[in-house]
Short mmCIF file of C-alpha atoms in Angstrom, two decimals:
data_model
loop_
_atom_site.label_atom_id
_atom_site.label_comp_id
_atom_site.label_asym_id
_atom_site.label_seq_id
_atom_site.Cartn_x
_atom_site.Cartn_y
_atom_site.Cartn_z
CA UNK A 1 163.80 -103.67 -57.56
CA UNK A 2 165.21 -100.62 -55.03
CA UNK A 3 163.24 -102.56 -52.35
CA UNK A 4 165.18 -106.01 -53.33
CA UNK A 5 168.63 -104.94 -53.25
CA UNK A 6 168.27 -102.97 -50.05
CA UNK A 7 166.94 -105.96 -48.44
CA UNK A 8 169.81 -108.48 -49.74
CA UNK A 9 172.66 -105.85 -49.29
CA UNK A 10 171.54 -103.91 -45.95
CA UNK A 11 174.77 -104.71 -44.20
CA UNK A 12 176.91 -103.35 -47.03
CA UNK A 13 174.48 -100.61 -47.20
CA UNK A 14 175.31 -99.89 -43.52
CA UNK A 15 178.99 -100.28 -43.38
CA UNK A 16 179.40 -97.73 -46.39
CA UNK A 17 176.93 -95.22 -44.58
CA UNK A 18 178.31 -95.07 -41.59
CA UNK A 19 182.13 -94.64 -43.38
CA UNK A 20 181.33 -92.18 -45.06
CA UNK A 21 179.36 -90.81 -42.09
CA UNK A 22 181.61 -87.85 -41.10
CA UNK A 23 182.86 -85.45 -44.15
CA UNK A 24 186.68 -86.02 -44.14
CA UNK A 25 187.15 -82.06 -46.61
CA UNK A 26 188.84 -79.90 -45.21
CA UNK A 27 186.62 -76.25 -46.16
CA UNK A 28 187.90 -72.61 -46.11
CA UNK A 29 185.90 -70.28 -44.79
CA UNK A 30 185.18 -68.86 -48.46
CA UNK A 31 183.75 -72.21 -49.10
CA UNK A 32 181.74 -72.84 -46.18
CA UNK A 33 180.08 -69.11 -47.39
CA UNK A 34 179.71 -70.21 -51.52
CA UNK A 35 177.83 -73.29 -50.46
CA UNK A 36 175.25 -71.25 -48.40
CA UNK A 37 174.63 -68.84 -50.20
CA UNK A 38 174.27 -71.96 -53.09
CA UNK A 39 171.86 -73.53 -50.23
CA UNK A 40 170.04 -70.49 -50.39
CA UNK A 41 169.26 -69.51 -53.64
CA UNK A 42 168.23 -73.79 -54.27
CA UNK A 43 165.68 -73.35 -51.34
CA UNK A 44 164.72 -69.55 -53.44
CA UNK A 45 164.14 -71.38 -56.08
CA UNK A 46 162.33 -73.97 -54.35
CA UNK A 47 159.76 -71.73 -52.95
CA UNK A 48 159.56 -69.95 -56.63
CA UNK A 49 158.58 -72.66 -57.88
CA UNK A 50 155.80 -74.20 -55.60
CA UNK A 51 154.17 -69.83 -55.58
CA UNK A 52 154.24 -70.36 -59.21
CA UNK A 53 152.67 -74.26 -59.20
CA UNK A 54 150.06 -72.89 -56.97
CA UNK A 55 149.40 -69.61 -59.06
CA UNK A 56 148.90 -71.75 -61.86
CA UNK A 57 146.43 -74.64 -59.75
CA UNK A 58 144.46 -71.44 -58.69
#
């Protein structure tokens, strides 16, 4: 289903991706810092989830 959608609308998807390729939102340093902290927190959660999965499988 997704493959046929992409095959039929490939040019349109490329056009949309090209349009939104570069962000046009101004961010303050505090916003950038907050997003960095959020990214690090999410990476930590993924690592913790992976660790928990590995310890349960053993």
